[in-house]
């Protein structure tokens, strides 16, 4: 991939994604797959005026080895220095930039019970710090190809060709073109998404009803104080606008906890903890996932929704047209950042407190008490199909078409 194009992408991540400001600290979380690109992103952060850029490198096979070889109690233990690191983060609120490259099958075969247990115990210790930081810092998730991931997406190619093709797909869907100005393209894209949100927020919707020929027949209750959001977001306190996901095509909100009925069928496989869950359905009663079936990895799906109390409730419903650049690319990425932007989806687990229009007047705990779901997981799964119909039902019972044949109805 040409250096000049990569440079544009790195700049997009630093300037639009994280929107790094003069004097801020930045923390980049990346895999060792593309160190040169990571350096480029760091350079662009400094160009934006960052005073310090720290990189935490990761290597998935090593992560797998650690899970296999360490005892449960060792995996669960959070050392004092880890707590100190979290405290520092909560105090200085560095911009977080995540560069994803992991192999979707990279943790295949590890003991999922062990991993779940460690996740649960560690989350309890981390939670007070995470709550304190919630909505207060800029962050951005973007992706760079890893070899194993690229081979999974393009199995017929040799590893060099596969990585090159994955680069092309990532850049295309992220609106980075050789002769274009990606920052300007994103400014326009943000305006489009904001206009869709304004319309949806003007309707006074109480419920969304989903129907598709694959069997999906489902209703979800919306929160009367929640807004639809999309594209850029604003950090609480500083008011700095940033783009948390590159790419992003979705307009989303968090539903009211406890209000979801019916069954949804997944339209794409779900990569969870380094394994794929395939051809599955989830049935909801009073907002809770009460029955799941999957052709592959059903046990893992069951484990996922029992991670904690909130893991069986919904945290997000997102609207993405079937004709989005990502789904039109025809590439199945096996990565949520991309696949979630190719299809309408729901997420089990954690909701977004900042969808509440007056969330800044409340503590994070109070936002949960008002009906935004709380969980240690937030897992998107795709339900969008070519024939999905979504109807909005307003507070006074009026029906408004939102999606028709998989695409926006307005
Ligand atoms: Zn989403």
GROMACS .gro file of C-alpha atoms in nm, residues 191 202 226 230 232 261 263 273 304 309 318 340 346 361 398-399 406:
model
   17
  191UNK     CA    1  -2.350   1.596   0.850
  202UNK     CA    2  -3.833   1.447   1.583
  226UNK     CA    3  -3.291   0.877   2.456
  230UNK     CA    4  -2.439   0.870   1.463
  232UNK     CA    5  -1.921   1.227   1.560
  261UNK     CA    6  -4.023  -0.909   2.271
  263UNK     CA    7  -3.723  -1.339   1.801
  273UNK     CA    8  -1.359  -1.419   2.219
  304UNK     CA    9  -2.182  -1.483   2.661
  309UNK     CA   10  -2.699  -0.982   3.489
  318UNK     CA   11  -2.843   0.040   1.526
  340UNK     CA   12  -2.165  -0.388   1.223
  346UNK     CA   13  -2.844  -0.510   1.802
  361UNK     CA   14  -2.702   1.610   3.471
  398UNK     CA   15  -4.881   0.616   1.483
  399UNK     CA   16  -4.681   0.382   1.255
  406UNK     CA   17  -3.333  -0.331   0.396
   0.00000   0.00000   0.00000
